[in-house]
Tab-separated table of C-alpha atoms in Angstrom:
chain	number	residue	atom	x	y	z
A	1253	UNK	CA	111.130	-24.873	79.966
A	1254	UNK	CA	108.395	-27.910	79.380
A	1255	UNK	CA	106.554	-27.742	76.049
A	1256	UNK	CA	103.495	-26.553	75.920
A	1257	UNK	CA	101.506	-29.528	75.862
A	1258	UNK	CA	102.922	-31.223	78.924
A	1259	UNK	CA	102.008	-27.439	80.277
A	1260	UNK	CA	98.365	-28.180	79.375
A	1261	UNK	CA	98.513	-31.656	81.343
A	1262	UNK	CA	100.124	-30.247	84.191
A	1263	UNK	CA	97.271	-27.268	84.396
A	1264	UNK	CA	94.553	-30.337	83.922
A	1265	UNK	CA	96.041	-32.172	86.676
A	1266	UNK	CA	95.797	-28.899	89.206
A	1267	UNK	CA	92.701	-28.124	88.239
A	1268	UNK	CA	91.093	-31.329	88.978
A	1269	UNK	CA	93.357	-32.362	92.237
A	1270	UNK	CA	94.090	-29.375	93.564
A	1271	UNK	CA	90.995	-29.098	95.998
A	1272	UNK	CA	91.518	-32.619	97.171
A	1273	UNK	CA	94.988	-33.080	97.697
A	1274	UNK	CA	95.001	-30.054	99.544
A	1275	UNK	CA	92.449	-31.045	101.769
A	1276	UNK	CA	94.090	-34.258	102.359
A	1277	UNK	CA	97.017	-32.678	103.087
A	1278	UNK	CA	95.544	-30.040	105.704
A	1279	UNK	CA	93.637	-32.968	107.708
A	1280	UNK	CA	97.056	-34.676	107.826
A	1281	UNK	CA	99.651	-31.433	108.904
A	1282	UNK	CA	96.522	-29.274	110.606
A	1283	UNK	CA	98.142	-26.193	108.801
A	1284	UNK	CA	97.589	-24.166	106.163
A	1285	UNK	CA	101.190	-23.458	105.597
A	1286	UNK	CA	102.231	-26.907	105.668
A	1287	UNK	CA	99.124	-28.131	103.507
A	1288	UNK	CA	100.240	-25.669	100.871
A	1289	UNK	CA	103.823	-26.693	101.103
A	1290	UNK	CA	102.985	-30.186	101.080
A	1291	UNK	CA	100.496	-29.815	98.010
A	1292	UNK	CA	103.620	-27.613	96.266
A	1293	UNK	CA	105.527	-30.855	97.412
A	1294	UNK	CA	102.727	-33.499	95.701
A	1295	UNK	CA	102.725	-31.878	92.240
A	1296	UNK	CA	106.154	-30.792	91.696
A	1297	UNK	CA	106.925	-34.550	92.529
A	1298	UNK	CA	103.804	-35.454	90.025
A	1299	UNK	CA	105.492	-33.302	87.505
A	1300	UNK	CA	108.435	-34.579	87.951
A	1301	UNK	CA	107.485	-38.331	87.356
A	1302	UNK	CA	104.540	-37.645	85.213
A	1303	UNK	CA	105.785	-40.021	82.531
A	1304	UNK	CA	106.161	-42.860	84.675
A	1305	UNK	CA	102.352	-42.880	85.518
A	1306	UNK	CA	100.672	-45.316	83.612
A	1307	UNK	CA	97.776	-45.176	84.536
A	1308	UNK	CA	95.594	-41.409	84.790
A	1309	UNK	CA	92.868	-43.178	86.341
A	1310	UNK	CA	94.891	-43.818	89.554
A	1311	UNK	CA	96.156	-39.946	90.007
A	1312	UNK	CA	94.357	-39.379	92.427
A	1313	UNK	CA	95.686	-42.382	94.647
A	1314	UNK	CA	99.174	-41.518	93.906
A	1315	UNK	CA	98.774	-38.372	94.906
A	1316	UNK	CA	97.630	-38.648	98.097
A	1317	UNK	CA	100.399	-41.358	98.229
A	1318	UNK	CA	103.268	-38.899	97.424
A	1319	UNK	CA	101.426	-36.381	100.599
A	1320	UNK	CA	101.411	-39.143	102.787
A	1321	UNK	CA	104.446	-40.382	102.271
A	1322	UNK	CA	106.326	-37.101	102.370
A	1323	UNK	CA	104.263	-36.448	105.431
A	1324	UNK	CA	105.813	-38.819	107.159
A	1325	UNK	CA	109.313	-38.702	106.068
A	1326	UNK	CA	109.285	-35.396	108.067
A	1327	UNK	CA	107.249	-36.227	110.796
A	1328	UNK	CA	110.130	-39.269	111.324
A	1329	UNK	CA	112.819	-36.505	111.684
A	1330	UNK	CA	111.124	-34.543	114.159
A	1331	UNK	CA	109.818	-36.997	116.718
A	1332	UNK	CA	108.925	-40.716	117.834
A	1333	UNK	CA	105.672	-42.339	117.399
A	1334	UNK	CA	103.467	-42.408	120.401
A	1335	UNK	CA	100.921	-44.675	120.804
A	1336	UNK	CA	97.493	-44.112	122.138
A	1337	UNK	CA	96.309	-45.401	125.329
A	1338	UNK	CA	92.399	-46.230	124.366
A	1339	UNK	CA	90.864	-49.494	125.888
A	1340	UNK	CA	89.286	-51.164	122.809
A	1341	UNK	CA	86.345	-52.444	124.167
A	1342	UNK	CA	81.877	-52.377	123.681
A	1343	UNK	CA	82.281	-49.218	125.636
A	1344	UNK	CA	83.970	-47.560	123.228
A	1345	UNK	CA	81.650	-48.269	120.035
A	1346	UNK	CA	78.788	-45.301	120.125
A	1347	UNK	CA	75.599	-46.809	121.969
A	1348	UNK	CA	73.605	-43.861	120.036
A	1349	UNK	CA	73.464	-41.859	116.566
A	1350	UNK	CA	75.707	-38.316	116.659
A	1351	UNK	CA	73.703	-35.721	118.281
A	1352	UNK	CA	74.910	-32.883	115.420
A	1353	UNK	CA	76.839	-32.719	112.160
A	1354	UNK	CA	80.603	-32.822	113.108
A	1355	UNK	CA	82.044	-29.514	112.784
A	1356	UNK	CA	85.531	-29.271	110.486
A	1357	UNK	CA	87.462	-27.124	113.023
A	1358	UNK	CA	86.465	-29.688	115.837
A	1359	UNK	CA	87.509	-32.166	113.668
A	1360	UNK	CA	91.252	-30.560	112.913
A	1361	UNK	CA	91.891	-29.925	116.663
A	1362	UNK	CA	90.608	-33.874	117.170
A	1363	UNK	CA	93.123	-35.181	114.634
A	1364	UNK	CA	96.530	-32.900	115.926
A	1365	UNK	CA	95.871	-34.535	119.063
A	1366	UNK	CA	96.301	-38.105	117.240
A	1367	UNK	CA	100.111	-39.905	116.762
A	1368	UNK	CA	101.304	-38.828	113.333
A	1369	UNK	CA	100.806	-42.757	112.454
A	1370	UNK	CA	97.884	-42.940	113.706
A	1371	UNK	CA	96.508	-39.747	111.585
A	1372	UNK	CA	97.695	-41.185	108.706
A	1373	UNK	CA	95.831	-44.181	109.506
A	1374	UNK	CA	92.251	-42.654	109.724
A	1375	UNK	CA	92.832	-39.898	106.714
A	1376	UNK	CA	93.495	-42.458	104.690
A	1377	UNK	CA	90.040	-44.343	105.887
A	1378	UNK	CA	87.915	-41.625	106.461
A	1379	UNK	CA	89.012	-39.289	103.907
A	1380	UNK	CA	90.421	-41.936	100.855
A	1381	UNK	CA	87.506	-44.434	101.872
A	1382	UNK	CA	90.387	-46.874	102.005
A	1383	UNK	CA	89.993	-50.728	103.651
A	1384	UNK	CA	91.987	-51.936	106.133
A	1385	UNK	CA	93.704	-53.728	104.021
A	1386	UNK	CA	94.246	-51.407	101.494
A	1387	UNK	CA	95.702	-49.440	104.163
A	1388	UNK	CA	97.661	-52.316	104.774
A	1389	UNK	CA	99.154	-52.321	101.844
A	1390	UNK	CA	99.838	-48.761	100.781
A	1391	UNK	CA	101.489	-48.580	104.409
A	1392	UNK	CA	103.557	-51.839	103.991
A	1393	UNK	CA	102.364	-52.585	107.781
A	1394	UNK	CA	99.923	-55.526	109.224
A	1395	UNK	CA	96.604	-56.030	108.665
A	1396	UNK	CA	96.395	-56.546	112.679
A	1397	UNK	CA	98.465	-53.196	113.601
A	1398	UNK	CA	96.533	-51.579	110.985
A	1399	UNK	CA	93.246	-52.309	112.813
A	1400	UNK	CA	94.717	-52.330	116.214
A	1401	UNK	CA	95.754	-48.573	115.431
A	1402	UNK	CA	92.640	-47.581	113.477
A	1403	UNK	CA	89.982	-48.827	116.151
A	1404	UNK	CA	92.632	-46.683	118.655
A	1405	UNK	CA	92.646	-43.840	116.411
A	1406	UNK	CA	88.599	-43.505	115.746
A	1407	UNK	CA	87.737	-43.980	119.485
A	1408	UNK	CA	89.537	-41.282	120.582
A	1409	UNK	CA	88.739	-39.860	117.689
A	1410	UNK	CA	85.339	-39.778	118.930
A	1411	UNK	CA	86.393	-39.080	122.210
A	1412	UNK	CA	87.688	-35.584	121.499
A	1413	UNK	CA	84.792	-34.919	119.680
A	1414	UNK	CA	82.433	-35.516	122.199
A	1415	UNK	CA	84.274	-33.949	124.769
A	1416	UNK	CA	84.338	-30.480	122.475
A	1417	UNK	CA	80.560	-31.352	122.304
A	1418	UNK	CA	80.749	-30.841	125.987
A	1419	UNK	CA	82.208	-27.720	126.715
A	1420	UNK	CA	80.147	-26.522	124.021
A	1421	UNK	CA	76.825	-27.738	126.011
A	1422	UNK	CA	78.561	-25.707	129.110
A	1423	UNK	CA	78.665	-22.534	127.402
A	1424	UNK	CA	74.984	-22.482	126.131
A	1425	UNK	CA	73.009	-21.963	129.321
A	1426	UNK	CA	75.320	-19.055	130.399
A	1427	UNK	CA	75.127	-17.285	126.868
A	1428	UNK	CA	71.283	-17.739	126.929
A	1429	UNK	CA	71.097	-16.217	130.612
A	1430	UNK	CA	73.460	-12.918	129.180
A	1431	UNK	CA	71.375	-12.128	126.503
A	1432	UNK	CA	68.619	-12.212	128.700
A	1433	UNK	CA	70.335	-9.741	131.123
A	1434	UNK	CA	71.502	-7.119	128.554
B	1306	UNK	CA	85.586	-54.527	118.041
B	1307	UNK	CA	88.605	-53.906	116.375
B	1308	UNK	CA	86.549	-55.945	112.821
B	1309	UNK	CA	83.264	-53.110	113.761
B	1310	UNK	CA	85.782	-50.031	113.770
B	1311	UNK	CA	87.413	-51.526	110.517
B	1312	UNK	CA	83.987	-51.160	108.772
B	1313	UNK	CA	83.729	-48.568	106.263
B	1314	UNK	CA	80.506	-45.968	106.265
B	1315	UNK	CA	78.107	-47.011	104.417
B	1316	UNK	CA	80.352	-49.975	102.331
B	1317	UNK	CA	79.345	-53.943	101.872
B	1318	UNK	CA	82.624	-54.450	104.132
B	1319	UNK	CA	80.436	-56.362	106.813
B	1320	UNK	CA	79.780	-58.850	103.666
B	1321	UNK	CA	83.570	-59.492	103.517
B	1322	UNK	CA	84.755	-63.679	104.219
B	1323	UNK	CA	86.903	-62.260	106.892
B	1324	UNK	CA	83.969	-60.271	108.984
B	1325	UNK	CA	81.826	-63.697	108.852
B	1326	UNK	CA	82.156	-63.857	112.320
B	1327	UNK	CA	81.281	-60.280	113.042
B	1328	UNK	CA	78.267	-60.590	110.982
B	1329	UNK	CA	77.249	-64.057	113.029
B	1330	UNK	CA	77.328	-62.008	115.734
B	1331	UNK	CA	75.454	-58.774	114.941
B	1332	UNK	CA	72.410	-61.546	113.089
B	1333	UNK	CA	72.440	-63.027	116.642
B	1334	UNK	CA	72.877	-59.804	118.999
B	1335	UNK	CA	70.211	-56.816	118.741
B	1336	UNK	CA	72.547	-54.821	120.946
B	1337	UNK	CA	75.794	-55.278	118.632
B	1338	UNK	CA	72.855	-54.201	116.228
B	1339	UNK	CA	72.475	-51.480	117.467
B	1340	UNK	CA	75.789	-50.241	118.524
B	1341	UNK	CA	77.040	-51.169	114.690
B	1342	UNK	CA	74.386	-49.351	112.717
B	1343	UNK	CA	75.244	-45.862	115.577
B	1344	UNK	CA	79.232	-46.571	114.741
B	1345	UNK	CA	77.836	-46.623	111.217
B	1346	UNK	CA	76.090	-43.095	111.358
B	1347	UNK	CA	78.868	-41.253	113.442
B	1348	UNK	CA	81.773	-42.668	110.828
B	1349	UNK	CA	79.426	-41.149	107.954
B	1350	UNK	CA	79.018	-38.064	109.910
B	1351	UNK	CA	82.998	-37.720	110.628
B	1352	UNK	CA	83.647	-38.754	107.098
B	1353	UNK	CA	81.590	-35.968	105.414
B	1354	UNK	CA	83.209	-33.400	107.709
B	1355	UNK	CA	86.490	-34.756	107.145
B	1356	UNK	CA	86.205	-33.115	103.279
B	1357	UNK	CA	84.485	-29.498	104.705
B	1358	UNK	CA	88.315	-27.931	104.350
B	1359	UNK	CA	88.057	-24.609	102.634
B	1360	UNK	CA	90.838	-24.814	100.131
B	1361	UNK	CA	92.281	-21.218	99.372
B	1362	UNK	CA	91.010	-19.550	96.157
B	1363	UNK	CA	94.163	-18.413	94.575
B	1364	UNK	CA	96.051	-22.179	94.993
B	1365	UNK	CA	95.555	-23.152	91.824
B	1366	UNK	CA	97.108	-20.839	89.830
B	1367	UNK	CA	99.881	-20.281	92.209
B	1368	UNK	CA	100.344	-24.105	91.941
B	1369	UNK	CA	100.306	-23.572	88.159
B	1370	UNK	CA	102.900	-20.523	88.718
B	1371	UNK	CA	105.322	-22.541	90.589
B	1372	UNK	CA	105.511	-25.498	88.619
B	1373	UNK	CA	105.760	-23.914	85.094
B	1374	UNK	CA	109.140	-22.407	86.766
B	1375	UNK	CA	109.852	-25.608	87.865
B	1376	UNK	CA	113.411	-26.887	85.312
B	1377	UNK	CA	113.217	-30.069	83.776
B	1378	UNK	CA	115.955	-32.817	85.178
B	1379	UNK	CA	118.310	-33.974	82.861
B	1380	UNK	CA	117.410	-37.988	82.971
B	1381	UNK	CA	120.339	-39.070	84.686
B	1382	UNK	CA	120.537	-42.855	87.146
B	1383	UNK	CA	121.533	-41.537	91.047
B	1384	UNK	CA	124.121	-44.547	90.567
B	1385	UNK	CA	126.045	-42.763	88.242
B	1386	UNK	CA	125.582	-39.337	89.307
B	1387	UNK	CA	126.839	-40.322	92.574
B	1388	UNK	CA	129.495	-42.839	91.033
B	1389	UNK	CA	131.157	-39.899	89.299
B	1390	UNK	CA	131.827	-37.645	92.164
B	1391	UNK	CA	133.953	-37.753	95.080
B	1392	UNK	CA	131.628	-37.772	98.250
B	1393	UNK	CA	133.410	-38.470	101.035
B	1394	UNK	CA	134.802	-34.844	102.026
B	1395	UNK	CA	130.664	-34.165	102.563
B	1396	UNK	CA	130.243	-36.062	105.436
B	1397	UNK	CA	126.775	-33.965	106.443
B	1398	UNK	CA	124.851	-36.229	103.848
B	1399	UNK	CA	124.691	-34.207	100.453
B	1400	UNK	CA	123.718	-35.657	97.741
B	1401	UNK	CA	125.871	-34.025	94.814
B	1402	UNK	CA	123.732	-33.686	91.088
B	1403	UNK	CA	125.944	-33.920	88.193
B	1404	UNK	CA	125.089	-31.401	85.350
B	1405	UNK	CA	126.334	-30.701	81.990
B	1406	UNK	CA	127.139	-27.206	82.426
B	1407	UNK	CA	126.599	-25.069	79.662
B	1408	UNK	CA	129.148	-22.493	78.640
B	1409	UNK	CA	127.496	-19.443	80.817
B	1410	UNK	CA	125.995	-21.556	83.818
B	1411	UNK	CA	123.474	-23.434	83.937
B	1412	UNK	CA	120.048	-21.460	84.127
B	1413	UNK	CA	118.662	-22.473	87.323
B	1414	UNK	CA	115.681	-20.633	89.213
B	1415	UNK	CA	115.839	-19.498	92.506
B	1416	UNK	CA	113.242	-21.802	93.409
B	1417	UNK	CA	115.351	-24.818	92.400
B	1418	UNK	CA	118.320	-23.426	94.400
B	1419	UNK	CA	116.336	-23.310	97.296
B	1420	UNK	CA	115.324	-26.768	96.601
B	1421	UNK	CA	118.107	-28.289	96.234
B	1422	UNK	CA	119.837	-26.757	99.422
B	1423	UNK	CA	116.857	-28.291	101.013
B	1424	UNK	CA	117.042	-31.257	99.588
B	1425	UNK	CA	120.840	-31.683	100.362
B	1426	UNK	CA	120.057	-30.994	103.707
B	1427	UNK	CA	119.913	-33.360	106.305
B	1428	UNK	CA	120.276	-32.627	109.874
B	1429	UNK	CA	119.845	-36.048	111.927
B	1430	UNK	CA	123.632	-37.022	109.748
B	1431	UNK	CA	126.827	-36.220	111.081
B	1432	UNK	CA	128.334	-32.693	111.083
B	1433	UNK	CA	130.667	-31.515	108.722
B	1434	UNK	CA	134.282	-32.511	110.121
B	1435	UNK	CA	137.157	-30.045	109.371
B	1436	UNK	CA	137.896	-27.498	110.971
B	1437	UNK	CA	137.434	-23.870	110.059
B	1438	UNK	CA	140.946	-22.444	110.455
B	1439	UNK	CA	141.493	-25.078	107.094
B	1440	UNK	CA	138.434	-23.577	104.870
B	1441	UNK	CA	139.464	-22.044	102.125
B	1442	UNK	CA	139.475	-18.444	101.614
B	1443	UNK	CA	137.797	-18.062	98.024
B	1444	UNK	CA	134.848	-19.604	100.025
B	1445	UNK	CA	134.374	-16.594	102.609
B	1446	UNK	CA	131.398	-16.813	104.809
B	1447	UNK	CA	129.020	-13.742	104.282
B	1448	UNK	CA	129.038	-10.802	106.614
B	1449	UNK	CA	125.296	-11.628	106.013
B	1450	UNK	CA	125.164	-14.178	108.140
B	1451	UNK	CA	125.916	-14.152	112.079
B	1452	UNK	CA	127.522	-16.841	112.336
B	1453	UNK	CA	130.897	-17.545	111.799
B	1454	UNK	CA	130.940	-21.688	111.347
B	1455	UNK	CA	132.575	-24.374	112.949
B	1456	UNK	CA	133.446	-26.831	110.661
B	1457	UNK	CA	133.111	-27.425	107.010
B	1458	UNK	CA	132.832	-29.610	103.915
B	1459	UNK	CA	134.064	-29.595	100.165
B	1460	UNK	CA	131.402	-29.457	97.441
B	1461	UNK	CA	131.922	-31.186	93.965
B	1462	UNK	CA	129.689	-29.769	90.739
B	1463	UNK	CA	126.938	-28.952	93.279
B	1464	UNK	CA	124.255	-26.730	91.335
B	1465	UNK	CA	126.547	-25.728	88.705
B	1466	UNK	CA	129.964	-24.986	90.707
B	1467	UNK	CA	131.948	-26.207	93.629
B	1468	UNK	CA	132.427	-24.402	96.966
B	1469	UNK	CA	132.354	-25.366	100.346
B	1470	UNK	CA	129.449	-26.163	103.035
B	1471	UNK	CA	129.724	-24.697	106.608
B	1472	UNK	CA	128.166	-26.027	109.481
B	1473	UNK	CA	126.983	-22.845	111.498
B	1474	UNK	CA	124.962	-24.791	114.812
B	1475	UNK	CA	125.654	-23.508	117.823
B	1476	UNK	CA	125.554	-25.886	120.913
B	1477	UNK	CA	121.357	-25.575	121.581
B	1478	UNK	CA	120.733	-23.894	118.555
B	1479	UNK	CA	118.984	-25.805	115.188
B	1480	UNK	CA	120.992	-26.960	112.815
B	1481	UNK	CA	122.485	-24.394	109.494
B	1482	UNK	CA	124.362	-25.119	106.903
B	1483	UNK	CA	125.830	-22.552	104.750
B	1484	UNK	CA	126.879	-23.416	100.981
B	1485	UNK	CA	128.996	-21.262	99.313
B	1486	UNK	CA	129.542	-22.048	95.172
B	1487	UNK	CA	131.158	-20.372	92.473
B	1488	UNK	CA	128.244	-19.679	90.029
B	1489	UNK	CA	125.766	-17.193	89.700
B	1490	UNK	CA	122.024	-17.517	89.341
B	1491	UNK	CA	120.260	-14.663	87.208
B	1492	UNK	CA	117.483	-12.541	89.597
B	1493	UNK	CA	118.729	-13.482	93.042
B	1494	UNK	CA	119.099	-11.011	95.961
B	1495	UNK	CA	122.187	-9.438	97.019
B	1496	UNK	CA	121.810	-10.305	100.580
B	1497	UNK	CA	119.478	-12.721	102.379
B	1498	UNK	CA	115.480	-13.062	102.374
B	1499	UNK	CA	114.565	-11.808	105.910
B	1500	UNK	CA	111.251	-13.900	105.317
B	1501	UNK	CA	113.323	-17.206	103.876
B	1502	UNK	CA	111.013	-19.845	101.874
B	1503	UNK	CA	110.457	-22.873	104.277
B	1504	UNK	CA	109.241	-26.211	103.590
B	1505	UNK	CA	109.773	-29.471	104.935
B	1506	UNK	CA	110.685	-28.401	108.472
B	1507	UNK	CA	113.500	-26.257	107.062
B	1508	UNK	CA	113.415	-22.328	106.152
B	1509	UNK	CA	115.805	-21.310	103.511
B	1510	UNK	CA	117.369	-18.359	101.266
B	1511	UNK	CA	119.455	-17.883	98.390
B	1512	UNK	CA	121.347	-14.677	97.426
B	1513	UNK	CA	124.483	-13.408	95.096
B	1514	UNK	CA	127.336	-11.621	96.781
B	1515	UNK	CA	131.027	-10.931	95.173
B	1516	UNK	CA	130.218	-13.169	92.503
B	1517	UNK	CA	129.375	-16.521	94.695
B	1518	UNK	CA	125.999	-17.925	95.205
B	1519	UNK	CA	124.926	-18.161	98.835
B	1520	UNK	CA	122.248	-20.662	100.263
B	1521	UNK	CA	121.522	-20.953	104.130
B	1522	UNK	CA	119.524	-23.597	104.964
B	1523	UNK	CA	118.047	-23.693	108.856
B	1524	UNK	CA	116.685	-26.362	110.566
B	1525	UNK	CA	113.190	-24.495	111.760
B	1526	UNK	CA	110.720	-21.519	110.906
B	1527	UNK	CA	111.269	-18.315	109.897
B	1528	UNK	CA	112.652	-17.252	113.590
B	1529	UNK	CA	115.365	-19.828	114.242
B	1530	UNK	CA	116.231	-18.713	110.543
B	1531	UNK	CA	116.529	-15.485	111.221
B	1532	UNK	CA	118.963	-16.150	114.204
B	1533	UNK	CA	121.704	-16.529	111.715
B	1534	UNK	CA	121.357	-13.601	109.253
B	1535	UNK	CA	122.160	-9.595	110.558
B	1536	UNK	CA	118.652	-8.476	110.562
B	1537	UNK	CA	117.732	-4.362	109.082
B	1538	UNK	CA	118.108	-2.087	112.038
B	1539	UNK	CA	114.950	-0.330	112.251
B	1540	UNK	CA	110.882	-1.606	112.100
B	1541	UNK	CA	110.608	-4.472	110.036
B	1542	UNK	CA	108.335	-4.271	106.960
């Protein structure tokens, strides 16, 4: 059994990465199951190699590293990567501010419908606040697929989230005109 | 476009020596203006959503739980570990750990078992290659399982014993494998889980019977698991 002080640092790490890595880890698998295994996955790894880290400061990062790359390990069993067919051009940048706060569960269903790649991609923007070339990097892939993939990703991305918006809209008038009924 | 979709909300990224030109641009364009400082407000907007995950209240401490069970590794190079055992009988890609067994067995968890199996697992490799008729018969399978195996594989010092590995896919279904060692682990079932622990794209379960430890590992959830074990007649609990 591990000594009680390497218990203590263990609990410490948990408590203050627990929340986030599980997060991170549900936005990349959609699932609670799999964002619990995959967090079991993250820490018993951490554990594991917690001597080698030199540096507490960069947890966090590594991590979310350990999630990722465990993420797709398994995806790379399972299936091949798709791309996405998005036309990257001005049409596809927003020509107005969002019309409401994004809603989480909109969100999820918007990100299962990306290429596991291509999730990985925006996560690790969106969620990490990484650059493209820090993205680069941790992914050992080009700057230029990186953005190529990551200006796919957001606009449809966006896409799916306006088109939720949408059938959304279409509901409204009907539930308005059945409460008016009753 | 591909330089405004690369900017991050609310960052100095537009500042960077490699966005010069985009920032020539959007000085000289009141529509790319525009259209940058929107893409600007709906990344913020995605980005703040993209943390709203409610995070389960008990995970810490089950977290905590799990990895305070969790046996230390003996600090031993994969070079030598694999270096001093005989591999090539396993052609399903196990990776054999080499422990210094103590005099009773080595204490391992269930967990770890489970683990392990896992770990060892690997279904894109080749299947195990001889044929059943030649396994031996220390190494029974269990009348737990339904299946009776096709072909199989020896195991060398594989958590804390040797036995034998069975491949138990049928043509169409996911892949099994079925390890059978002599050695015992303290606290496991008699029989196997009929919810197994999964993980990894793989559900799992680990059990004692007639003094040899038992691990089948399925390629799938808990129902193409439970497509290889005899399940309790009756409702399930």
């Amino acid at each position: 059994m591990v000594d009680a002080p390497f218990k203590a640092e263990i609990a410490k790490l948990v408590a203050e990465h627990h929340q986030s890595v599980y997060q991170y880890a549900y936005r990349l698998t959609g699932s609670v199951q799999d964002a619990e295994d995959l967090t079991q996955h993250a820490f018993l790894t951490a554990q594991a190699q917690f001597g080698k880290l030199r540096d507490l400061g960069c947890v966090r990062s590594w991590l979310f590293a350990i999630l990722r790359n465990r993420f797709l390990k398994d995806k790379q069993r399972r299936r091949p990567v798709a791309a996405i067919d998005v036309q990257l051009d001005i049409d596809a940048i927003p020509s107005e501010p969002p019309a409401e706060v994004v809603d989480q569960e909109r969100l999820q269903e918007a990100l299962n419908c990306l290429p596991d790649a291509s999730r990985v991609v925006v996560v690790m923007f969106y969620f990490e606040g990484c650059s493209y070339r820090q993205i680069a990097d941790a992914l050992g892939l080009p700057i230029g697929t990186v953005m190529s993939r990551l200006a796919r990703a957001k606009a449809c991305l966006r896409s799916a989230l306006s088109e939720t918006e949408r059938k959304d809209e279409a509901w409204r008038p009907r539930a308005r005109f059945e409460s008016i009924t009753k | 476009m591909m330089a405004l979709e690369a900017c991050r909300p609310g960052s100095q990224d537009i500042d960077d020596p490699s966005f010069a030109f985009l920032a020539s641009r959007i000085a000289a364009d009141a529509g790319l203006a525009e259209r940058y400082e929107c893409l600007q407000q709906h990344d913020a907007s995605i980005a703040a959503a993209f943390h709203d995950v409610p995070v389960p209240e008990d995970l810490a401490d089950r977290l905590v739980v799990r990895l305070a069970a969790e046996k230390p590794r003996p600090r031993i190079s994969r070079r030598r570990l694999l270096a001093g055992v005989g591999l090539s009988a396993v052609a399903a890609g196990l990776l054999a750990a080499v422990w210094l067994g103590e005099p009773n067995g080595p204490a391992f968890s269930e967990q770890y078992v489970l683990d392990e199996a896992i770990r060892s697992f690997d279904p894109s490799r080749a299947a195990l290659t001889r044929p059943l008729a030649d396994a031996p018969d220390r190494y029974p399978v269990s009348n737990a399982v339904l299946q009776a195996g096709r072909t199989w594989g020896a195991l060398r010092s594989f958590l804390g014993g040797d036995g034998v590995a069975y491949d138990l896919s049928g043509t169409g279904q996911s892949r099994a494998i079925l390890y059978v060692v002599a050695t015992s682990v303290d606290g496991l079932r008699s029989s196997p889980a009929l919810q197994p622990f999964t993980t990894a794209g793989c559900s799992a379960s680990a059990w004692q019977e007639n003094g040899l430890l038992y691990v089948l590992v399925v390629q799938g959830g808990p129902a193409e698991y439970q497509r290889y074990i005899r399940l309790p007649s009756g409702p399930i609990a």
